[in-house]
XYZ file of C-alpha atoms in Angstrom:
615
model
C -36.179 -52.473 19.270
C -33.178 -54.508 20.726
C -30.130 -53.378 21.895
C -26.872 -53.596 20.139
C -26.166 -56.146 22.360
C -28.452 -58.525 21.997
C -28.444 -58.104 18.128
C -24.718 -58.386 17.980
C -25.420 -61.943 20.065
C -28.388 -62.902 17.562
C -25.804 -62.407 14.809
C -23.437 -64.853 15.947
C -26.548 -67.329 16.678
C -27.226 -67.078 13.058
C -24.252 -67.051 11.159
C -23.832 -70.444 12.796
C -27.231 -71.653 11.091
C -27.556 -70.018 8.364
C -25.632 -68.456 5.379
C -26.220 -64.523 5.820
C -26.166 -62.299 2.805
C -24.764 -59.030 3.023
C -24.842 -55.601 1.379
C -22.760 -54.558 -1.967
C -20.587 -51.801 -2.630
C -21.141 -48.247 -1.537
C -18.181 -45.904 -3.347
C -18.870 -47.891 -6.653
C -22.463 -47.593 -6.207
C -22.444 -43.862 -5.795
C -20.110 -43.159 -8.610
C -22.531 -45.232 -10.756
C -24.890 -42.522 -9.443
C -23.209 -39.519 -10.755
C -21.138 -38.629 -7.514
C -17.524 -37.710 -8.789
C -14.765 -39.734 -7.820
C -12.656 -37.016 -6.041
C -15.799 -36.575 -4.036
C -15.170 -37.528 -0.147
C -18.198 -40.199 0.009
C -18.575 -41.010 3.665
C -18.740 -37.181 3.968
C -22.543 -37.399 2.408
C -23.766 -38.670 5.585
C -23.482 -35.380 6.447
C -23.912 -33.316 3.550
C -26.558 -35.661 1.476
C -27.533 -38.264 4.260
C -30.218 -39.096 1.446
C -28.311 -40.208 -1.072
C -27.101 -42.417 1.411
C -30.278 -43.773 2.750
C -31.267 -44.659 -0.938
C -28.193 -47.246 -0.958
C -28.931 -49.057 1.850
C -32.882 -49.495 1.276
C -31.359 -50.345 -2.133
C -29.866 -53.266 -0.731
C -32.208 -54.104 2.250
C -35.015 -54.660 -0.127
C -32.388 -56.630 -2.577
C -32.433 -59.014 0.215
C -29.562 -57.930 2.420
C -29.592 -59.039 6.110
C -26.409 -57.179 7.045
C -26.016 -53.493 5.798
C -22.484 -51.834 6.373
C -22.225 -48.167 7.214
C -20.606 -45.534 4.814
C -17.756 -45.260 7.112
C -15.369 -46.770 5.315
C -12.528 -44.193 4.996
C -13.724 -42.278 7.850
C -10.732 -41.899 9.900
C -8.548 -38.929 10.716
C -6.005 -39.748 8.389
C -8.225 -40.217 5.220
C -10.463 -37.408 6.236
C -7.279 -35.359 6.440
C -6.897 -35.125 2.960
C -9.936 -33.284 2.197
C -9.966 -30.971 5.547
C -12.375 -33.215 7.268
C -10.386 -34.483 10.080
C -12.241 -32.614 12.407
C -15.301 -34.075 11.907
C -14.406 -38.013 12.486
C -16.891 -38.142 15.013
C -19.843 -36.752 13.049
C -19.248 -38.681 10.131
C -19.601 -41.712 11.881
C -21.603 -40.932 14.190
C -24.073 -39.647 11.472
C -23.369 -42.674 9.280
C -24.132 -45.649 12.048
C -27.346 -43.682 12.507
C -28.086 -43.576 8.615
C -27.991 -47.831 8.660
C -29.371 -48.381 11.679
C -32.580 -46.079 10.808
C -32.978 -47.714 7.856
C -32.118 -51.225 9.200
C -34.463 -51.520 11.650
C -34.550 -54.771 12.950
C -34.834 -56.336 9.772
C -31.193 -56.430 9.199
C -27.679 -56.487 11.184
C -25.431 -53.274 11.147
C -21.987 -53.397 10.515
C -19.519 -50.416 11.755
C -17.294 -50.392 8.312
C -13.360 -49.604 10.020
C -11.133 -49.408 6.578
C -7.387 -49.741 6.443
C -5.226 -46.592 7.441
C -3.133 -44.631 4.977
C 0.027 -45.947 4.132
C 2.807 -44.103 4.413
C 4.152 -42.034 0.988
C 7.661 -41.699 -0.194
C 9.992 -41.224 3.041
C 6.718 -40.179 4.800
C 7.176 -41.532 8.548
C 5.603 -44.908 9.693
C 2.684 -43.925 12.821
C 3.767 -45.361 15.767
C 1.519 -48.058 17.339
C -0.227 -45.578 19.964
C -1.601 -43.101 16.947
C -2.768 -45.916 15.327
C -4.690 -46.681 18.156
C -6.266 -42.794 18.732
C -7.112 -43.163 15.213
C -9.197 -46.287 15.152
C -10.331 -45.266 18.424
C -11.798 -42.435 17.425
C -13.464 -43.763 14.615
C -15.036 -46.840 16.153
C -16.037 -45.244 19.303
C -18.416 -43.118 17.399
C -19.925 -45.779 15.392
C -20.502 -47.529 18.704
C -22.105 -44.890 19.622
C -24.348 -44.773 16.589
C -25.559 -48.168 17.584
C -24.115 -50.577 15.238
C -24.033 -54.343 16.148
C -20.712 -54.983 15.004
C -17.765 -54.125 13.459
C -16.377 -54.737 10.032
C -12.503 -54.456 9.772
C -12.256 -54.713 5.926
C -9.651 -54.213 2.950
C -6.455 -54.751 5.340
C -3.292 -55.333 4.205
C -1.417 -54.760 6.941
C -1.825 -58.108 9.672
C -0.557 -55.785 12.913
C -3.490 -52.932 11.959
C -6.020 -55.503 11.916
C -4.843 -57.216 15.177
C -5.094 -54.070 16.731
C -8.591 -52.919 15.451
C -9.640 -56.406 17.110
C -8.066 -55.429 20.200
C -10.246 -52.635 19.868
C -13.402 -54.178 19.164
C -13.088 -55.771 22.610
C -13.163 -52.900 24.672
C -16.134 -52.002 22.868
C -17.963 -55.092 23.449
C -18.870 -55.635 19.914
C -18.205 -58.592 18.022
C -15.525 -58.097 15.025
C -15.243 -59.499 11.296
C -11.637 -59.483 10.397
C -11.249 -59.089 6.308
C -8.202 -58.701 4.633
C -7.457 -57.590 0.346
C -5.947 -60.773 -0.984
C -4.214 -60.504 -4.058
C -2.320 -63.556 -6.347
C -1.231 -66.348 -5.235
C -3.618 -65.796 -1.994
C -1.606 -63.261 -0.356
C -1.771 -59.706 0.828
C 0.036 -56.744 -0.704
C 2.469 -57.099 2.716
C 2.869 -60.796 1.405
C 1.241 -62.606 4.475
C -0.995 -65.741 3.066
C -4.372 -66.754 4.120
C -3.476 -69.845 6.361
C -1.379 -67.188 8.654
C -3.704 -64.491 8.855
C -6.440 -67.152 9.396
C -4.159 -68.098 12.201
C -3.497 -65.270 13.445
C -6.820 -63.611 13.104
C -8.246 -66.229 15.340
C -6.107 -65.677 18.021
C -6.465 -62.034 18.281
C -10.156 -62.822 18.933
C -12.102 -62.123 15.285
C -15.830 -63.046 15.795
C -15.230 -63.759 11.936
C -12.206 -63.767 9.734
C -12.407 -63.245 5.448
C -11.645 -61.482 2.787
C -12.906 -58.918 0.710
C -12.036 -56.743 -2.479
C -8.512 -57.495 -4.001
C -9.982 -59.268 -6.757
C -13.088 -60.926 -8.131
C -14.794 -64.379 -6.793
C -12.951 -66.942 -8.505
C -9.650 -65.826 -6.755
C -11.666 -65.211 -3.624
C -13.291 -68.487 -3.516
C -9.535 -70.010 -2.922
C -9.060 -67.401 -0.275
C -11.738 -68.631 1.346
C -10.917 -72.329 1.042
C -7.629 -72.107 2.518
C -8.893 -70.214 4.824
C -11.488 -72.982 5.917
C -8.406 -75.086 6.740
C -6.677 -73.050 9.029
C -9.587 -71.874 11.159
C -12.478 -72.916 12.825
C -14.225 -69.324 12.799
C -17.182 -68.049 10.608
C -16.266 -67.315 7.455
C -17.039 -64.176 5.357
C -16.387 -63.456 1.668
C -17.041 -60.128 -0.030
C -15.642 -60.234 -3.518
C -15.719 -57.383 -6.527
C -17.753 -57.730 -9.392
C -14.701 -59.089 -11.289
C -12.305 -56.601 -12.511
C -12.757 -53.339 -13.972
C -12.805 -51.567 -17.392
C -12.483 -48.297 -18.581
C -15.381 -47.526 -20.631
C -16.650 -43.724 -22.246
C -14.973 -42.440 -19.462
C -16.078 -44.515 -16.566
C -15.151 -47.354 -14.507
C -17.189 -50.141 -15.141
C -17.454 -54.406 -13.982
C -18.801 -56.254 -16.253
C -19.785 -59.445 -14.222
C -23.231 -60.057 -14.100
C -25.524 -60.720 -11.217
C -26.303 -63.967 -12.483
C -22.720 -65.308 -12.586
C -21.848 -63.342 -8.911
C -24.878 -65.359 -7.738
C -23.351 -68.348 -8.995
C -19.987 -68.156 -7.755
C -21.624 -66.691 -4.248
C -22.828 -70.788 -3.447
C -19.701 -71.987 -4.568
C -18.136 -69.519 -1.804
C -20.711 -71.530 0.636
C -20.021 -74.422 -0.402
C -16.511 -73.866 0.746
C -17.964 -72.668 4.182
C -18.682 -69.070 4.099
C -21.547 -68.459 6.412
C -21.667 -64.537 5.285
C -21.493 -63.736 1.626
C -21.616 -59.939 0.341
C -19.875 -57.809 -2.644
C -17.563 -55.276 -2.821
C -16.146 -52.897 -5.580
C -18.592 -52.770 -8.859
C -21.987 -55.001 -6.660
C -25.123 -53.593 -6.987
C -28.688 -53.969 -5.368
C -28.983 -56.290 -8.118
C -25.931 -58.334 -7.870
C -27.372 -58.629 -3.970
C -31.127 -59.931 -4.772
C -29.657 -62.646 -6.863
C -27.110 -63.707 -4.635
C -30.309 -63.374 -1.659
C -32.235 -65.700 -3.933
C -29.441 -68.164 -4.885
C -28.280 -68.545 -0.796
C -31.845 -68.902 0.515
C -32.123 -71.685 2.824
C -28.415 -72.321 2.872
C -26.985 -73.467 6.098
C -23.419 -73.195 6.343
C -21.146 -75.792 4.613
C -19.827 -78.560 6.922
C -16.293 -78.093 5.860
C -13.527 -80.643 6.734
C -11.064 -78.563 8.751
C -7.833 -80.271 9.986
C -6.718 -77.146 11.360
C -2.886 -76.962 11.860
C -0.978 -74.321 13.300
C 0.220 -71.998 10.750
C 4.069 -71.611 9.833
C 5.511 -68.538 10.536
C 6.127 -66.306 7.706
C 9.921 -65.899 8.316
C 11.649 -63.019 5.886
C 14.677 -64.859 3.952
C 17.987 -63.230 3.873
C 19.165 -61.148 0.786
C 20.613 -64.657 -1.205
C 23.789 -64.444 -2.405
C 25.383 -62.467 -5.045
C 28.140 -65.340 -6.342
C 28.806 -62.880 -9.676
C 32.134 -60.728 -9.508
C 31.047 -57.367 -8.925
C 32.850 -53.900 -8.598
C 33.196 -54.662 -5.011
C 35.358 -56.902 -4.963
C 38.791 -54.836 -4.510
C 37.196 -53.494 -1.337
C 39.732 -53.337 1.079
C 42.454 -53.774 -1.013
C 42.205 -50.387 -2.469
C 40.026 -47.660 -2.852
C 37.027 -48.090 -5.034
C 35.671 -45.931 -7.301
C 32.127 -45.050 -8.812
C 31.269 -41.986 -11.064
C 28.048 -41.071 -11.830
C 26.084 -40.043 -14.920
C 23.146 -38.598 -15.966
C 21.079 -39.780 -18.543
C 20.437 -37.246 -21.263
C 17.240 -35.573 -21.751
C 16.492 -36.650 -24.725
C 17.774 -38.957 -27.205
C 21.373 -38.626 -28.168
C 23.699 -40.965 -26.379
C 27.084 -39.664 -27.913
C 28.197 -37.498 -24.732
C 27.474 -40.141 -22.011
C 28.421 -43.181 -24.179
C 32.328 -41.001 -24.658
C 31.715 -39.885 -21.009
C 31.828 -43.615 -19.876
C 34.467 -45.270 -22.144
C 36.920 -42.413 -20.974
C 35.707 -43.676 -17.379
C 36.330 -47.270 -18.417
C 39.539 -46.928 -20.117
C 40.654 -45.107 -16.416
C 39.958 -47.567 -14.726
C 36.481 -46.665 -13.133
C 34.943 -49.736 -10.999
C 31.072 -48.796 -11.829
C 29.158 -46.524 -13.687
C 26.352 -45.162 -11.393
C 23.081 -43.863 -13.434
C 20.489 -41.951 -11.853
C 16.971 -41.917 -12.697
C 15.073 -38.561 -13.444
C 17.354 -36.786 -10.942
C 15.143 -33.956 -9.259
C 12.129 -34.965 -10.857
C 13.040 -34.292 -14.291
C 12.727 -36.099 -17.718
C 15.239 -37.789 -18.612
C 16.175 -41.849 -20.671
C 15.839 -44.640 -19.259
C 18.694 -45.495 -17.514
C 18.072 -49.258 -17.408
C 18.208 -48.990 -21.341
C 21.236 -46.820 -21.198
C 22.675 -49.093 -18.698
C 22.758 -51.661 -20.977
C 23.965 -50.288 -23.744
C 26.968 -48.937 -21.364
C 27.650 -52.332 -20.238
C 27.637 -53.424 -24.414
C 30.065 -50.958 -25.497
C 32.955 -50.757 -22.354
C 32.145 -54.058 -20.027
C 31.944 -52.139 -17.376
C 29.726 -52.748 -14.665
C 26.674 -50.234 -14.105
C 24.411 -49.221 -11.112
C 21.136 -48.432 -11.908
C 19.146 -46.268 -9.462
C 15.546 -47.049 -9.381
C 12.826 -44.642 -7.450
C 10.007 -45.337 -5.986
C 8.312 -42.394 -7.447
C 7.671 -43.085 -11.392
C 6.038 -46.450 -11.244
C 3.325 -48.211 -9.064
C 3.933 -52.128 -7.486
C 2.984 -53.874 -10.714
C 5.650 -51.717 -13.032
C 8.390 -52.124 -10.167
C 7.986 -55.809 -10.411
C 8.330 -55.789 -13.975
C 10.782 -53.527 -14.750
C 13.038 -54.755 -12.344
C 12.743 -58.298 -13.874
C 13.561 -56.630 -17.042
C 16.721 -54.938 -15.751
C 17.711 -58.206 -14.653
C 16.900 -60.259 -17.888
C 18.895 -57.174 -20.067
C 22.271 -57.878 -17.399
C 21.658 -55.732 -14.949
C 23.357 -56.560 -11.549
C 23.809 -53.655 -9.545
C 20.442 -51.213 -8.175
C 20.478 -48.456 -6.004
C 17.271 -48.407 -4.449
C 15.768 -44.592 -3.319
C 12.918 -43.410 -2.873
C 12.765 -40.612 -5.261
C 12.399 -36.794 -5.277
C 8.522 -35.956 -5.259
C 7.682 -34.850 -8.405
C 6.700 -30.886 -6.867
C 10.079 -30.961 -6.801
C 10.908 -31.271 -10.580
C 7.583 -29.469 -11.125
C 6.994 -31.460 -14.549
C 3.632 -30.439 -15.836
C 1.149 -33.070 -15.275
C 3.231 -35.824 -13.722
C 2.220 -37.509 -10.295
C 4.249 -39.242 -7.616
C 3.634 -43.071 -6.932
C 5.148 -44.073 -3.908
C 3.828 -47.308 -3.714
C 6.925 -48.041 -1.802
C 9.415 -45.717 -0.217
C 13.365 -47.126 -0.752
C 13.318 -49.796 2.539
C 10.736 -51.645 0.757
C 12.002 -51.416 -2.475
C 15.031 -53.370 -0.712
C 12.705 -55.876 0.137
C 10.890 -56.472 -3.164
C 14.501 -56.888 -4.656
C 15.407 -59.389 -2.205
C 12.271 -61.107 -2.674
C 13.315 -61.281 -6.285
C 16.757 -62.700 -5.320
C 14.847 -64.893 -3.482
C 13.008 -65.983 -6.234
C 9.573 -64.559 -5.245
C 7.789 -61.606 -6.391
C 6.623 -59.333 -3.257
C 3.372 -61.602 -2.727
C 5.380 -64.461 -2.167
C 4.630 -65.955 -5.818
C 7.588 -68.258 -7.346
C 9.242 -66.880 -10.210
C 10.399 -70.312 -11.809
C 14.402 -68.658 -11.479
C 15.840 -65.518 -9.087
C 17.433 -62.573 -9.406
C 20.888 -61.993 -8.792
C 20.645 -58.287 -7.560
C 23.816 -56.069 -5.872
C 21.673 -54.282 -3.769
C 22.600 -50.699 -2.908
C 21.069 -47.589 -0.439
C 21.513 -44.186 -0.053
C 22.682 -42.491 2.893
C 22.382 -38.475 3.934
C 25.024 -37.564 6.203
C 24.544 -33.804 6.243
C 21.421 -33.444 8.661
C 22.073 -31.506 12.190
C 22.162 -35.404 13.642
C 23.027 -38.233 11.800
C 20.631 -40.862 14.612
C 17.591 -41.155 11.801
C 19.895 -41.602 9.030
C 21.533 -44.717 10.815
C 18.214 -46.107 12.279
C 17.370 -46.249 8.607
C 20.599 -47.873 7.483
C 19.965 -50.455 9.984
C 16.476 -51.371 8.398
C 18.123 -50.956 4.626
C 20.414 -53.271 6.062
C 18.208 -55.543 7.056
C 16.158 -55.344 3.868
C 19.065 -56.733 2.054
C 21.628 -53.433 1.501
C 25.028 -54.694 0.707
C 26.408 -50.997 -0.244
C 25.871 -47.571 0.447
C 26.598 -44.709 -1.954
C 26.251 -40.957 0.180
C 25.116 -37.891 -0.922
C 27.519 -35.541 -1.392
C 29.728 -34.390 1.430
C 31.657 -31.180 2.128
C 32.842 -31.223 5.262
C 35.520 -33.588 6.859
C 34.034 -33.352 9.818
C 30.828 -34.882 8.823
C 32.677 -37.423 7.110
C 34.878 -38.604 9.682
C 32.028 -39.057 11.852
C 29.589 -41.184 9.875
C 32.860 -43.480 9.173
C 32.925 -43.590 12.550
C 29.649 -44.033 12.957
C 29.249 -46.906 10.125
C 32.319 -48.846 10.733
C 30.200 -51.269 13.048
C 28.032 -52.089 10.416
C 30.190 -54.384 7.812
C 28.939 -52.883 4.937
C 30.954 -50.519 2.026
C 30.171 -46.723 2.184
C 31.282 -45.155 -0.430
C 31.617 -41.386 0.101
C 30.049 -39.154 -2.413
C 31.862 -36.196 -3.349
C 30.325 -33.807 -6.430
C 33.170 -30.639 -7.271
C 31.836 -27.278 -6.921
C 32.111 -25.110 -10.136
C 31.325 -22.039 -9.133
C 29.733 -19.993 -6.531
C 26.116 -19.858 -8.322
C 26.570 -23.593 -8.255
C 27.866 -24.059 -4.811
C 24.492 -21.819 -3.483
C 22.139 -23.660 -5.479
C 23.073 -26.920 -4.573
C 23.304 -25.509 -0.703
C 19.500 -24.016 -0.855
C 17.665 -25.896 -3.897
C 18.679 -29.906 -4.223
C 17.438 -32.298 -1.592
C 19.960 -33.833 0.297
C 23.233 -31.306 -0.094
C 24.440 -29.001 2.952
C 27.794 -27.024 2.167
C 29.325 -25.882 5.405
C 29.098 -21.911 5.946
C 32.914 -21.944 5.221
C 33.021 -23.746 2.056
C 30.555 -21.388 0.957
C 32.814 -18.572 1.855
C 35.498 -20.112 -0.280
C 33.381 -20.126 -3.401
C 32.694 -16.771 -3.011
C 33.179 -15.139 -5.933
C 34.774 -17.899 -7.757
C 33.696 -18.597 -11.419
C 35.076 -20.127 -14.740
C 38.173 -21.608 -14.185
C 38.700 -20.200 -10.342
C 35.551 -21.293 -9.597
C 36.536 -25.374 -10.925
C 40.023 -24.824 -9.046
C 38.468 -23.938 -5.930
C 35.992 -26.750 -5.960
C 38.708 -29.428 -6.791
C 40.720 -27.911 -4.171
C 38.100 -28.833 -1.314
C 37.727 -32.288 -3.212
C 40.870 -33.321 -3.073
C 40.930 -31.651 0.720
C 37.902 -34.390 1.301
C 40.207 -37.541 0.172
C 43.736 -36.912 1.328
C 41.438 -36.640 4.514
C 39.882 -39.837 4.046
C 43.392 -41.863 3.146
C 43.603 -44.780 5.022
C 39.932 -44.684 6.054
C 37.420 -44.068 3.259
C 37.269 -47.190 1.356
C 35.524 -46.180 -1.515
C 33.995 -42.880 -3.690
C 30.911 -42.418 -5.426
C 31.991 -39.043 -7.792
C 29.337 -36.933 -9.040
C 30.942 -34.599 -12.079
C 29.068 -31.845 -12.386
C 27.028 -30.700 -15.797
C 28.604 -34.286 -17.401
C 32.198 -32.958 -16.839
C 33.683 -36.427 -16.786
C 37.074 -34.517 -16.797
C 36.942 -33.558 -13.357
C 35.923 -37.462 -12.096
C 39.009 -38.544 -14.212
C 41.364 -36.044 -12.281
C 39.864 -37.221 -8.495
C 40.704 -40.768 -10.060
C 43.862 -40.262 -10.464
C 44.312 -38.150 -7.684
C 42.669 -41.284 -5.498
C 45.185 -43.651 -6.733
C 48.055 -41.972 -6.027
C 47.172 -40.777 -3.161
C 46.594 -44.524 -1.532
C 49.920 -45.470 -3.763
């Protein structure tokens, strides 16, 4: 039998002269086969290598001449999530051998490399060099296991793919580059085919494409715009169209016949290797083998053209008054509110005329605070803004709604007068422990930042026009209470960047720490407004210290609640309040008060205690 080598060289020979056909989809295969969907499926090389050899006979005798390896999400990261991590090199190893036994030399095999986990909630970004030991790992095995080439597929993220090229070189094997386009022909990271064409090509792809992200129609521009921008091979894998949820299973509905179809369309626009993804079967594959027989590639007109640089636009302006604009001039003031937990609105709607009739500069609503159920507070925010005219900020988390609902909900906000958002990430819902609820994190708060800018920008995240823009104050969160403050500000910075015009703190206890992330901020040009929430009690004051995210009380605040309840208890904690602002006259130039259990009371005595204190 040949080497790698010399396969991997006979693959390039014939992409060139003929259009190749390549296998379907593995995970929606299986699942069609009865293996569960919280099963780990590149773990059955291993455990039913069987199952797996079934698949790609499946599609060898359907007529595929390149059959991908079950690899797929077989990197330490994935694998890590079902305590497999420790056997990266097995399960590759074990799944190049699976293809290229069954291969032969009758077909090309493909090392499948998939995209790396993103990063959840405020879950740290991997630095460049473990991105590298984890893609190392994972393709050194399957080079190993003898596979011609590699297949870097479903990438979102333009500097993972670069580097899994980079990669591929040191390996000597050739490398399709394939990234998940979405509307408008971009990724979920917003970079558009004619740049990652671009940029695909110079980072040395073998061939560049696109696969999943959506069915062929969509892909079929993909690959056209593509075309122009590149003089590489071209490769298309495209889903069976999208998916619906029928008796309890996940099925595509496009046919083989119309897959087949579309499959010399993609051709005609110059793919020289077609395949499937998500919802193809050895079916979908024989007809597209039959209906690409004797192809050669298209001769496509390409008037390639160096690709413009995808430049991020700064946040656009806000020209609306907003509660801002006495900053300098005097101290502002926020107070916030917490939406009720169910649905009477008579407390917080009496809670925030009091506030408006005092003079309050914003309302600030939070949004499920701790993980909890609570109203909307976009709906609530409106109605606020109805019945006092006074301006609201609406916090939105990352953590109750995917991409999609973000988008719309945040277009929503906007259409019902919404101006100011808060952007955080959100506590993780273990910590609110509701019973059956999941986490999202589709985002964490930085690039929620940069989907509302996009927005102001007129744009959703993909870089799609939205025929009008936003008009978005955009706010962040900042902890000052950690043992160093360093991470906090490296984060500010990239808020900042992301198109953070305010900051509103957790709550702060000590004027030490307070003094020093002025000092710390005051290089930055943008309003911090100090939070400060009144201790009640010394039940409170521990709870808050050991339970909530985000709050440290200082061992000798702590001692000072000691003991204190009822009314000593609220006297004491107004006490240290009041400590925090006469400490901050002159400097602080702006609060964001947090009464506790609704007592609006309390935020209307710091009030007036603010104002005459900078009197």
């Amino acid at each position: 039998m040949p080497s790698s080598r010399h396969r991997s060289q006979r693959f390039l020979e014939q992409i060139s002269q003929q259009v190749l056909v390549g296998d379907g989809a593995m995970g929606t295969l299986l699942y069609s086969r009865g293996i569960q969907l919280d099963t780990n499926f590149e773990y059955l090389n291993l455990r039913d290598p069987e199952q797996i050899r079934r698949v790609h006979g499946d599609y060898l005798a359907a007529g595929a001449q390149l059959l991908e390896t079950n690899t797929f999400g077989a990197n330490a990261l994935r694998l890590a999530g079902f305590g497999l991590d420790a056997q990266v090199r097995d399960i590759n190893l074990a799944g190049a051998r699976l293809a290229r036994e069954v291969a032969g030399d009758q077909a090309f095999v493909a090392g499948s490399v998939g995209p790396l986990a993103r990063p959840r909630g405020e879950v740290a970004v991997l630095p460049r060099s473990q991105k590298e030991a984890v893609l190392r790992q994972q393709m050194e095995a399957l080079a190993e296991g003898g596979v011609d080439l590699f297949i870097l597929e479903t990438f979102s993220d333009l500097d993972d793919l670069e580097l899994g090229l980079e990669l591929a070189k040191g390996f000597g094997l050739p490398a399709i580059a394939q990234m998940a386009f979405l509307q408008e022909g971009r990724t979920r990271d917003g970079v558009s085919a004619e740049v990652a064409a671009g940029r695909l090509t110079a980072a040395g792809a073998a061939v560049l494409g696109a696969n999943c992200g959506s069915g062929p129609r969509e892909l079929l521009q993909v690959v056209s715009r593509m075309a122009a921008a590149s003089k590489l091979p071209l490769s298309a894998f495209p889903n069976s169209g999208f998916p619906e949820f029928v008796d309890g299973r996940y099925i595509y509905l496009a046919t083989p016949e119309y897959f087949a179809a579309m499959g010399r369309e993609l051709a005609a626009v110059g793919a020289g290797l077609v395949g499937g993804c998500c919802g193809t079967t050895p079916e979908h594959i024989r007809a597209l083998a039959q209906a690409l027989e004797g192809l050669r590639p298209a001769a496509v007109s390409r008037a390639v053209k160096a690709p413009e640089a995808e430049v991020a636009r700064p946040a656009a302006a806000v020209s609306e008054k907003n509660f801002l604009c006495e900053w300098g001039r005097r101290p502002v003031v926020t107070v916030e509110l917490d939406p009720p937990r169910g649905l009477n609105c008579d407390k917080v709607l009496a809670g925030a005329r009091a506030l408006a009739a005092a003079g309050v500069d914003a309302i600030s609503l939070a949004e499920n605070p701790l993980a909890r159920i609570r109203l909307g507070n976009i709906a609530l925010a409106n109605t606020i803004q109805q019945a006092t005219g006074t301006e609201v900020i609406v916090h939105v988390t990352c953590r109750d709604r995917n991409l999609i609902g973000l988008h719309s909900e945040l277009m929503g906000a906007h259409l019902l007068g919404i101006r100011n958002v808060l952007a955080v990430t959100g506590d993780p819902v273990a910590v609110g422990g509701e019973s059956g609820a999941t986490s999202v994190f589709d985002l964490n708060s930085i690039g929620l930042l940069e989907l509302l800018n996009a927005l102001n920008n007129g744009k959703n995240s993909l870089g799609a026009e939205l025929e009008g823009q936003t008009r978005f104050l955009l706010g962040a969160a900042f902890n000052p209470n950690l043992p160093s403050m360093d991470g906090q500000l490296r984060r500010l910075g990239k808020k900042m960047a992301a198109g953070a015009r305010f900051v509103q703190t957790q709550p702060v206890y000590s004027i030490r720490v307070m003094e020093e992330m002025l000092e710390r901020t005051a290089d930055l040009d943008i309003p911090v407004l100090v939070g400060i929430l009144p201790l009640v009690s010394e039940r409170n004051a521990e709870f808050l210290h050991n339970e909530v995210p985000g709050i440290t009380l200082p061992d000798e605040v702590r001692m000072r609640m000691r003991g204190k309840q009822g009314a000593e208890g609220v006297r004491e904690g107004m006490s240290i309040a009041r400590e925090l602002v006469e400490a901050g006259r002159g400097k602080v130039g702006g609060y964001y008060l947090m009464p506790p259990f609704g007592k609006v009371e309390l935020a209307l005595e710091l009030m007036e205690f603010i104002r005459r204190s900078a009197a």
